[in-house]
GROMACS .gro file of C-alpha atoms in nm:
model
  381
    1MET     CA    1   1.411   2.449   5.253
    2ALA     CA    2   1.363   2.119   5.073
    3LEU     CA    3   1.674   1.964   4.943
    4ASP     CA    4   1.513   1.909   4.592
    5ASP     CA    5   1.297   2.197   4.458
    6THR     CA    6   1.253   2.021   4.120
    7PRO     CA    7   0.887   2.028   4.014
    8ALA     CA    8   0.722   1.685   3.991
    9LEU     CA    9   0.677   1.552   3.648
   10ASN     CA   10   0.324   1.571   3.496
   11SER     CA   11   0.163   1.270   3.315
   12LEU     CA   12   0.343   1.360   2.990
   13GLY     CA   13   0.682   1.367   3.152
   14PHE     CA   14   0.730   1.758   3.182
   15ALA     CA   15   0.835   1.923   3.494
   16LYS     CA   16   0.563   2.194   3.479
   17PRO     CA   17   0.185   2.210   3.532
   18PRO     CA   18  -0.040   2.068   3.263
   19SER     CA   19  -0.185   2.404   3.197
   20GLU     CA   20   0.164   2.528   3.084
   21THR     CA   21   0.217   2.212   2.864
   22ARG     CA   22   0.093   2.241   2.509
   23VAL     CA   23   0.026   1.911   2.330
   24VAL     CA   24  -0.085   1.868   1.980
   25VAL     CA   25  -0.309   1.554   1.939
   26ALA     CA   26  -0.330   1.398   1.601
   27MET     CA   27  -0.708   1.334   1.561
   28SER     CA   28  -0.842   1.097   1.298
   29GLY     CA   29  -1.201   1.139   1.414
   30GLY     CA   30  -1.203   0.791   1.560
   31VAL     CA   31  -1.263   0.689   1.918
   32ASP     CA   32  -0.896   0.631   2.006
   33SER     CA   33  -0.751   0.974   1.917
   34SER     CA   34  -1.070   1.138   2.053
   35VAL     CA   35  -1.024   0.984   2.390
   36VAL     CA   36  -0.660   1.092   2.402
   37ALA     CA   37  -0.761   1.453   2.324
   38ALA     CA   38  -1.055   1.448   2.581
   39MET     CA   39  -0.835   1.289   2.847
   40LEU     CA   40  -0.550   1.543   2.812
   41ALA     CA   41  -0.806   1.824   2.811
   42GLU     CA   42  -0.961   1.706   3.123
   43GLU     CA   43  -0.625   1.685   3.282
   44GLY     CA   44  -0.578   2.053   3.219
   45TYR     CA   45  -0.331   2.032   2.930
   46ASP     CA   46  -0.323   2.305   2.659
   47VAL     CA   47  -0.454   2.087   2.388
   48VAL     CA   48  -0.454   2.162   2.017
   49GLY     CA   49  -0.632   1.907   1.796
   50VAL     CA   50  -0.513   1.858   1.448
   51THR     CA   51  -0.679   1.648   1.171
   52LEU     CA   52  -0.514   1.577   0.834
   53GLN     CA   53  -0.712   1.581   0.512
   54LEU     CA   54  -0.526   1.318   0.328
   55TYR     CA   55  -0.729   1.284   0.019
   56ASP     CA   56  -1.043   1.411  -0.158
   57HIS     CA   57  -1.309   1.345   0.119
   58GLY     CA   58  -1.574   1.455  -0.120
   59ALA     CA   59  -1.536   1.120  -0.282
   60ALA     CA   60  -1.480   0.945   0.056
   61LEU     CA   61  -1.817   1.070   0.207
   62ALA     CA   62  -1.991   0.780   0.030
   63LYS     CA   63  -1.750   0.527   0.194
   64LYS     CA   64  -1.749   0.379   0.539
   65GLY     CA   65  -1.471   0.244   0.763
   66ALA     CA   66  -1.178   0.467   0.677
   67CYS     CA   67  -0.991   0.743   0.862
   68CYS     CA   68  -0.973   1.100   0.765
   69ALA     CA   69  -1.291   1.105   0.541
   70GLY     CA   70  -1.529   1.395   0.558
   71VAL     CA   71  -1.739   1.257   0.834
   72ASP     CA   72  -1.428   1.182   1.036
   73ILE     CA   73  -1.315   1.538   1.020
   74HIS     CA   74  -1.656   1.652   1.133
   75ASP     CA   75  -1.631   1.408   1.431
   76ALA     CA   76  -1.291   1.531   1.541
   77ARG     CA   77  -1.404   1.897   1.526
   78ARG     CA   78  -1.717   1.799   1.728
   79VAL     CA   79  -1.507   1.637   2.003
   80ALA     CA   80  -1.286   1.952   2.005
   81GLU     CA   81  -1.598   2.171   2.047
   82GLU     CA   82  -1.730   1.955   2.333
   83MET     CA   83  -1.408   1.956   2.517
   84GLY     CA   84  -1.337   2.317   2.459
   85PHE     CA   85  -0.990   2.317   2.273
   86PRO     CA   86  -0.887   2.451   1.931
   87HIS     CA   87  -0.903   2.214   1.629
   88TYR     CA   88  -0.742   2.263   1.281
   89VAL     CA   89  -0.784   2.071   0.955
   90LEU     CA   90  -0.450   2.073   0.747
   91ASP     CA   91  -0.469   1.994   0.381
   92TYR     CA   92  -0.207   1.728   0.327
   93GLU     CA   93  -0.344   1.585   0.007
   94ASN     CA   94  -0.046   1.657  -0.213
   95ILE     CA   95   0.204   1.535   0.054
   96PHE     CA   96   0.005   1.221   0.106
   97GLN     CA   97  -0.023   1.156  -0.272
   98ASP     CA   98   0.355   1.195  -0.323
   99ALA     CA   99   0.477   1.026   0.000
  100VAL     CA  100   0.227   0.741   0.028
  101ILE     CA  101  -0.018   0.680  -0.260
  102ASP     CA  102   0.225   0.685  -0.552
  103GLU     CA  103   0.466   0.455  -0.388
  104PHE     CA  104   0.180   0.215  -0.297
  105ALA     CA  105   0.069   0.197  -0.659
  106ASP     CA  106   0.417   0.155  -0.804
  107SER     CA  107   0.508  -0.119  -0.539
  108TYR     CA  108   0.195  -0.311  -0.603
  109LEU     CA  109   0.257  -0.292  -0.987
  110ALA     CA  110   0.610  -0.422  -0.919
  111GLY     CA  111   0.468  -0.738  -0.749
  112ALA     CA  112   0.515  -0.627  -0.391
  113THR     CA  113   0.268  -0.618  -0.111
  114PRO     CA  114   0.313  -0.273   0.024
  115VAL     CA  115   0.198  -0.140   0.374
  116PRO     CA  116   0.099   0.221   0.316
  117CYS     CA  117  -0.012   0.276   0.673
  118ILE     CA  118   0.353   0.247   0.776
  119ARG     CA  119   0.476   0.501   0.520
  120CYS     CA  120   0.197   0.734   0.631
  121ASN     CA  121   0.315   0.727   0.987
  122GLU     CA  122   0.675   0.761   0.880
  123ARG     CA  123   0.649   1.018   0.608
  124VAL     CA  124   0.350   1.227   0.705
  125LYS     CA  125   0.231   1.196   1.065
  126PHE     CA  126   0.554   1.155   1.228
  127LYS     CA  127   0.745   1.396   0.994
  128ASP     CA  128   0.537   1.678   0.836
  129LEU     CA  129   0.269   1.676   1.122
  130LEU     CA  130   0.529   1.646   1.391
  131GLU     CA  131   0.711   1.957   1.248
  132THR     CA  132   0.380   2.137   1.244
  133ALA     CA  133   0.341   2.054   1.614
  134LYS     CA  134   0.670   2.215   1.692
  135ASP     CA  135   0.577   2.521   1.485
  136LEU     CA  136   0.278   2.547   1.708
  137ASP     CA  137   0.522   2.562   2.005
  138ALA     CA  138   0.389   2.234   2.132
  139ASP     CA  139   0.590   2.048   2.400
  140CYS     CA  140   0.500   1.703   2.248
  141MET     CA  141   0.259   1.536   2.010
  142ALA     CA  142   0.015   1.269   2.117
  143THR     CA  143  -0.161   1.002   1.919
  144GLY     CA  144  -0.421   0.732   1.967
  145HIS     CA  145  -0.184   0.445   1.874
  146TYR     CA  146  -0.165   0.135   2.083
  147ILE     CA  147   0.190   0.126   2.164
  148GLN     CA  148   0.401   0.226   2.475
  149ARG     CA  149   0.682   0.489   2.529
  150VAL     CA  150   0.879   0.370   2.818
  151MET     CA  151   1.166   0.566   2.974
  152GLY     CA  152   1.483   0.354   2.988
  153GLU     CA  153   1.832   0.408   3.123
  154ARG     CA  154   1.938   0.573   2.787
  155GLY     CA  155   1.616   0.758   2.709
  156PRO     CA  156   1.262   0.662   2.581
  157GLU     CA  157   1.215   0.316   2.432
  158LEU     CA  158   0.929   0.186   2.225
  159HIS     CA  159   0.738  -0.092   2.373
  160SER     CA  160   0.446  -0.311   2.258
  161ALA     CA  161   0.099  -0.225   2.389
  162ALA     CA  162  -0.029  -0.389   2.699
  163ASP     CA  163  -0.315  -0.541   2.490
  164ALA     CA  164  -0.155  -0.778   2.237
  165ASN     CA  165  -0.482  -0.768   2.031
  166ARG     CA  166  -0.447  -0.402   1.978
  167ASP     CA  167  -0.064  -0.361   1.957
  168GLN     CA  168   0.031  -0.144   1.661
  169SER     CA  169   0.408  -0.180   1.685
  170TYR     CA  170   0.425  -0.344   1.337
  171PHE     CA  171   0.310  -0.008   1.188
  172LEU     CA  172   0.535   0.205   1.398
  173PHE     CA  173   0.868   0.030   1.366
  174SER     CA  174   1.015   0.326   1.169
  175THR     CA  175   0.972   0.564   1.454
  176THR     CA  176   1.318   0.722   1.523
  177ALA     CA  177   1.472   0.788   1.851
  178GLU     CA  178   1.434   1.164   1.786
  179GLN     CA  179   1.074   1.128   1.709
  180LEU     CA  180   1.014   0.909   2.000
  181ASP     CA  181   1.152   1.183   2.227
  182TYR     CA  182   0.880   1.414   2.119
  183LEU     CA  183   0.585   1.162   2.075
  184ARG     CA  184   0.343   1.038   2.346
  185PHE     CA  185   0.094   0.738   2.344
  186PRO     CA  186  -0.146   0.768   2.620
  187LEU     CA  187  -0.347   0.455   2.532
  188GLY     CA  188  -0.072   0.206   2.510
  189HIS     CA  189  -0.114   0.080   2.872
  190LEU     CA  190  -0.491   0.022   2.852
  191PRO     CA  191  -0.592  -0.350   2.889
  192SER     CA  192  -0.837  -0.345   2.606
  193LYS     CA  193  -1.043  -0.142   2.341
  194ASP     CA  194  -1.333  -0.177   2.577
  195ALA     CA  195  -1.146   0.035   2.831
  196THR     CA  196  -1.095   0.291   2.563
  197ARG     CA  197  -1.473   0.307   2.480
  198ALA     CA  198  -1.543   0.323   2.845
  199LEU     CA  199  -1.336   0.643   2.875
  200ALA     CA  200  -1.522   0.779   2.569
  201ALA     CA  201  -1.847   0.724   2.746
  202LYS     CA  202  -1.713   0.880   3.053
  203TYR     CA  203  -1.625   1.192   2.863
  204GLY     CA  204  -1.959   1.196   2.687
  205LEU     CA  205  -1.808   1.171   2.347
  206ALA     CA  206  -2.039   1.107   2.053
  207VAL     CA  207  -1.784   0.870   1.893
  208ALA     CA  208  -1.783   0.632   2.190
  209ASP     CA  209  -1.961   0.358   1.988
  210LYS     CA  210  -1.805   0.438   1.646
  211PRO     CA  211  -1.678   0.131   1.458
  212ASP     CA  212  -1.302   0.091   1.400
  213SER     CA  213  -1.175   0.171   1.055
  214GLN     CA  214  -1.084  -0.161   0.883
  215ASP     CA  215  -0.945  -0.052   0.544
  216ILE     CA  216  -0.659   0.149   0.424
  217CYS     CA  217  -0.815   0.503   0.414
  218PHE     CA  218  -0.785   0.544   0.032
  219VAL     CA  219  -0.875   0.178  -0.060
  220PRO     CA  220  -1.253   0.134  -0.059
  221ASN     CA  221  -1.371  -0.211   0.080
  222GLY     CA  222  -1.012  -0.341   0.065
  223ASN     CA  223  -1.019  -0.356  -0.314
  224TYR     CA  224  -0.651  -0.275  -0.392
  225ALA     CA  225  -0.689  -0.365  -0.766
  226SER     CA  226  -0.954  -0.117  -0.832
  227VAL     CA  227  -0.753   0.166  -0.677
  228ILE     CA  228  -0.452   0.072  -0.872
  229GLU     CA  229  -0.640   0.072  -1.203
  230LYS     CA  230  -0.758   0.427  -1.129
  231LEU     CA  231  -0.413   0.541  -1.034
  232ARG     CA  232  -0.237   0.363  -1.312
  233PRO     CA  233  -0.468   0.317  -1.612
  234GLY     CA  234  -0.381   0.005  -1.818
  235ALA     CA  235  -0.212  -0.163  -1.515
  236ALA     CA  236  -0.452  -0.468  -1.522
  237GLU     CA  237  -0.302  -0.630  -1.830
  238ALA     CA  238  -0.391  -1.002  -1.884
  239GLY     CA  239  -0.129  -1.271  -1.867
  240ASP     CA  240  -0.059  -1.621  -1.791
  241ILE     CA  241  -0.080  -1.840  -1.478
  242VAL     CA  242   0.236  -2.058  -1.488
  243ASP     CA  243   0.385  -2.331  -1.280
  244THR     CA  244   0.752  -2.308  -1.164
  245ASP     CA  245   0.869  -2.465  -1.478
  246GLY     CA  246   0.682  -2.209  -1.699
  247ASN     CA  247   0.405  -2.443  -1.812
  248VAL     CA  248   0.088  -2.233  -1.875
  249LEU     CA  249  -0.195  -2.355  -1.647
  250GLY     CA  250  -0.438  -2.072  -1.701
  251HIS     CA  251  -0.488  -1.702  -1.763
  252HIS     CA  252  -0.536  -1.387  -1.542
  253ASN     CA  253  -0.670  -1.042  -1.602
  254GLY     CA  254  -0.389  -0.860  -1.426
  255VAL     CA  255  -0.103  -0.947  -1.182
  256ILE     CA  256  -0.242  -0.669  -0.955
  257HIS     CA  257  -0.533  -0.904  -0.859
  258TYR     CA  258  -0.300  -1.149  -0.689
  259THR     CA  259  -0.081  -1.160  -0.381
  260ILE     CA  260   0.186  -1.406  -0.258
  261GLY     CA  261   0.025  -1.699  -0.076
  262GLN     CA  262  -0.314  -1.667  -0.244
  263ARG     CA  263  -0.500  -1.994  -0.300
  264ARG     CA  264  -0.857  -1.904  -0.391
  265GLY     CA  265  -0.960  -1.748  -0.722
  266LEU     CA  266  -0.698  -1.887  -0.937
  267GLY     CA  267  -0.949  -2.053  -1.169
  268ILE     CA  268  -0.743  -2.377  -1.200
  269GLY     CA  269  -0.933  -2.689  -1.141
  270GLY     CA  270  -0.885  -3.065  -1.178
  271LEU     CA  271  -0.546  -3.079  -0.989
  272ALA     CA  272  -0.470  -3.327  -0.721
  273ASP     CA  273  -0.295  -3.091  -0.484
  274PRO     CA  274  -0.390  -2.728  -0.426
  275LEU     CA  275  -0.166  -2.449  -0.580
  276TYR     CA  276  -0.061  -2.117  -0.423
  277VAL     CA  277   0.067  -1.790  -0.561
  278VAL     CA  278   0.442  -1.830  -0.497
  279ARG     CA  279   0.578  -1.534  -0.706
  280LEU     CA  280   0.464  -1.252  -0.939
  281ASP     CA  281   0.669  -1.162  -1.249
  282VAL     CA  282   0.536  -0.822  -1.350
  283ASP     CA  283   0.762  -0.802  -1.662
  284LYS     CA  284   0.642  -1.114  -1.815
  285LYS     CA  285   0.291  -1.068  -1.665
  286HIS     CA  286   0.309  -1.407  -1.504
  287VAL     CA  287   0.144  -1.538  -1.182
  288ILE     CA  288   0.365  -1.820  -1.078
  289VAL     CA  289   0.195  -2.100  -0.874
  290GLY     CA  290   0.324  -2.397  -0.694
  291PRO     CA  291   0.277  -2.623  -0.390
  292LYS     CA  292   0.244  -2.482  -0.036
  293GLU     CA  293   0.596  -2.584   0.061
  294LEU     CA  294   0.735  -2.325  -0.186
  295LEU     CA  295   0.587  -2.040   0.024
  296SER     CA  296   0.818  -2.131   0.324
  297THR     CA  297   1.096  -1.882   0.366
  298ARG     CA  298   1.376  -1.906   0.615
  299THR     CA  299   1.615  -1.615   0.492
  300ILE     CA  300   1.475  -1.264   0.455
  301PRO     CA  301   1.666  -0.975   0.307
  302VAL     CA  302   1.585  -0.641   0.481
  303ARG     CA  303   1.676  -0.283   0.388
  304GLU     CA  304   1.583   0.067   0.497
  305ILE     CA  305   1.639  -0.042   0.856
  306ASN     CA  306   1.556   0.187   1.145
  307TRP     CA  307   1.750   0.069   1.446
  308ILE     CA  308   1.625   0.187   1.793
  309GLY     CA  309   1.779  -0.090   1.996
  310GLU     CA  310   2.083  -0.082   2.226
  311GLY     CA  311   2.398   0.066   2.070
  312ASP     CA  312   2.461   0.051   1.698
  313LEU     CA  313   2.331  -0.194   1.457
  314MET     CA  314   2.674  -0.287   1.335
  315ASP     CA  315   2.806  -0.343   1.685
  316MET     CA  316   2.747  -0.717   1.660
  317LYS     CA  317   2.786  -0.957   1.377
  318GLU     CA  318   2.451  -1.122   1.470
  319ARG     CA  319   2.193  -1.091   1.736
  320GLU     CA  320   1.921  -1.315   1.864
  321ILE     CA  321   1.597  -1.134   1.826
  322ALA     CA  322   1.227  -1.192   1.760
  323VAL     CA  323   1.069  -1.067   1.432
  324ARG     CA  324   0.726  -1.008   1.298
  325VAL     CA  325   0.678  -1.036   0.923
  326ARG     CA  326   0.310  -0.974   0.907
  327SER     CA  327   0.092  -0.750   1.146
  328THR     CA  328  -0.137  -1.047   1.210
  329ARG     CA  329   0.135  -1.285   1.320
  330PRO     CA  330   0.318  -1.304   1.659
  331PRO     CA  331   0.685  -1.239   1.682
  332ARG     CA  332   0.909  -1.535   1.593
  333PRO     CA  333   1.269  -1.618   1.699
  334ALA     CA  334   1.535  -1.517   1.453
  335ILE     CA  335   1.886  -1.420   1.397
  336LEU     CA  336   1.974  -1.074   1.275
  337ARG     CA  337   2.299  -1.039   1.075
  338PRO     CA  338   2.367  -0.679   0.967
  339LEU     CA  339   2.523  -0.606   0.634
  340SER     CA  340   2.539  -0.221   0.671
  341ALA     CA  341   2.380   0.044   0.890
  342THR     CA  342   2.063   0.000   0.691
  343GLU     CA  343   2.062  -0.345   0.542
  344ALA     CA  344   2.060  -0.695   0.706
  345GLU     CA  345   1.980  -1.067   0.655
  346VAL     CA  346   1.718  -1.214   0.888
  347GLU     CA  347   1.728  -1.599   0.953
  348LEU     CA  348   1.408  -1.736   1.083
  349LEU     CA  349   1.456  -2.018   1.311
  350THR     CA  350   1.119  -2.160   1.201
  351PRO     CA  351   1.025  -2.092   0.832
  352GLU     CA  352   0.739  -1.870   0.761
  353GLU     CA  353   0.491  -1.894   0.476
  354GLY     CA  354   0.386  -1.608   0.247
  355VAL     CA  355   0.670  -1.375   0.327
  356SER     CA  356   0.637  -1.104   0.055
  357PRO     CA  357   0.853  -0.822  -0.072
  358GLY     CA  358   0.697  -0.477   0.037
  359GLN     CA  359   0.595  -0.594   0.379
  360ALA     CA  360   0.777  -0.499   0.702
  361CYS     CA  361   1.006  -0.714   0.910
  362VAL     CA  362   0.986  -0.567   1.257
  363PHE     CA  363   1.255  -0.646   1.528
  364TYR     CA  364   1.166  -0.721   1.894
  365ASP     CA  365   1.365  -0.796   2.212
  366PRO     CA  366   1.303  -1.181   2.269
  367ASP     CA  367   1.293  -1.112   2.640
  368SER     CA  368   1.082  -0.804   2.666
  369PRO     CA  369   0.814  -0.601   2.498
  370ARG     CA  370   1.064  -0.366   2.366
  371ILE     CA  371   1.087  -0.296   1.983
  372PHE     CA  372   1.424  -0.263   1.825
  373GLY     CA  373   1.305  -0.119   1.503
  374GLY     CA  374   1.287  -0.302   1.168
  375GLY     CA  375   1.312  -0.267   0.793
  376TRP     CA  376   1.147  -0.351   0.472
  377ILE     CA  377   1.148  -0.692   0.310
  378TRP     CA  378   1.274  -0.701  -0.055
  379ARG     CA  379   1.384  -0.954  -0.313
  380GLY     CA  380   1.756  -0.923  -0.228
  381TYR     CA  381   1.906  -0.860  -0.571
   0.00000   0.00000   0.00000
């Protein structure tokens, strides 16, 4: 008799055959989540596909490049039919409106630069959908995100994707340790998006050549202002463009049309040096502009911190970490100084330009691909 009769772990980390392992796959209708579902189905797992209807896809049918629109629901259903597993569409419109869209509108009107995709992961996909997966008696939930779940000495850790160009860690920093225990990310180890598309072609999926979504799903063509005006009528009230001393340099047709760091479209000519939007004062309806050096930030107040690093956040007065303050920028060296279990001050060793309230500040291990969590940048008052 063998000394160890423990069954070998399957590819999802369970000590039982794939056929006895149920996995809910969050399917957006895009190539990434479709490949995950097809891959797991081919491996013999008990796959259940779930697609969320997050907003009125009747209006979305006329728009390209967004997830969870009507055509995407159709594509997800088609993949399920081709691969022979059940597929459900869940109406999450009210949840999405309350948890994501309303805050997006209010934050933008308050002069922040919100990142609704993070809130959607945090409050909808990894909360309500995850609970639905458990209600379906699934052993785990898999998504098409490009990020890695790595088993460490103290349990699962969150690591950046193998392909830095596809890494989505910035959008997943608020994943908790409990959620990470249940989640799986089968694409995180792939070297490139080409590898994903090659798998889609291998499985014969009709979405193999489908373009990636570029916009926030409820923001057509990236035009935030038009969406805000529909959500909050009267939001685009005119006001003044002023310098840092309050001198009026021009006029605008609504603070919602401007973002921190913006240079083009100010309508201010004849100046020797270019001006940038350095602050937005919603109460006074002022767009404050100044020279580029005023955009440099060294100290960042962060709150609503989700810490998934070693030990407790308050164990150390300060830590050397790396941080990312925008999804398009690489992590930079910083010092993290906790103020409470959910608040901290981050000191950037090299100042960053265009750091804006409403964006995320994501924490990384400076010596490995591990993500330590992160928080939300705010004004600090």
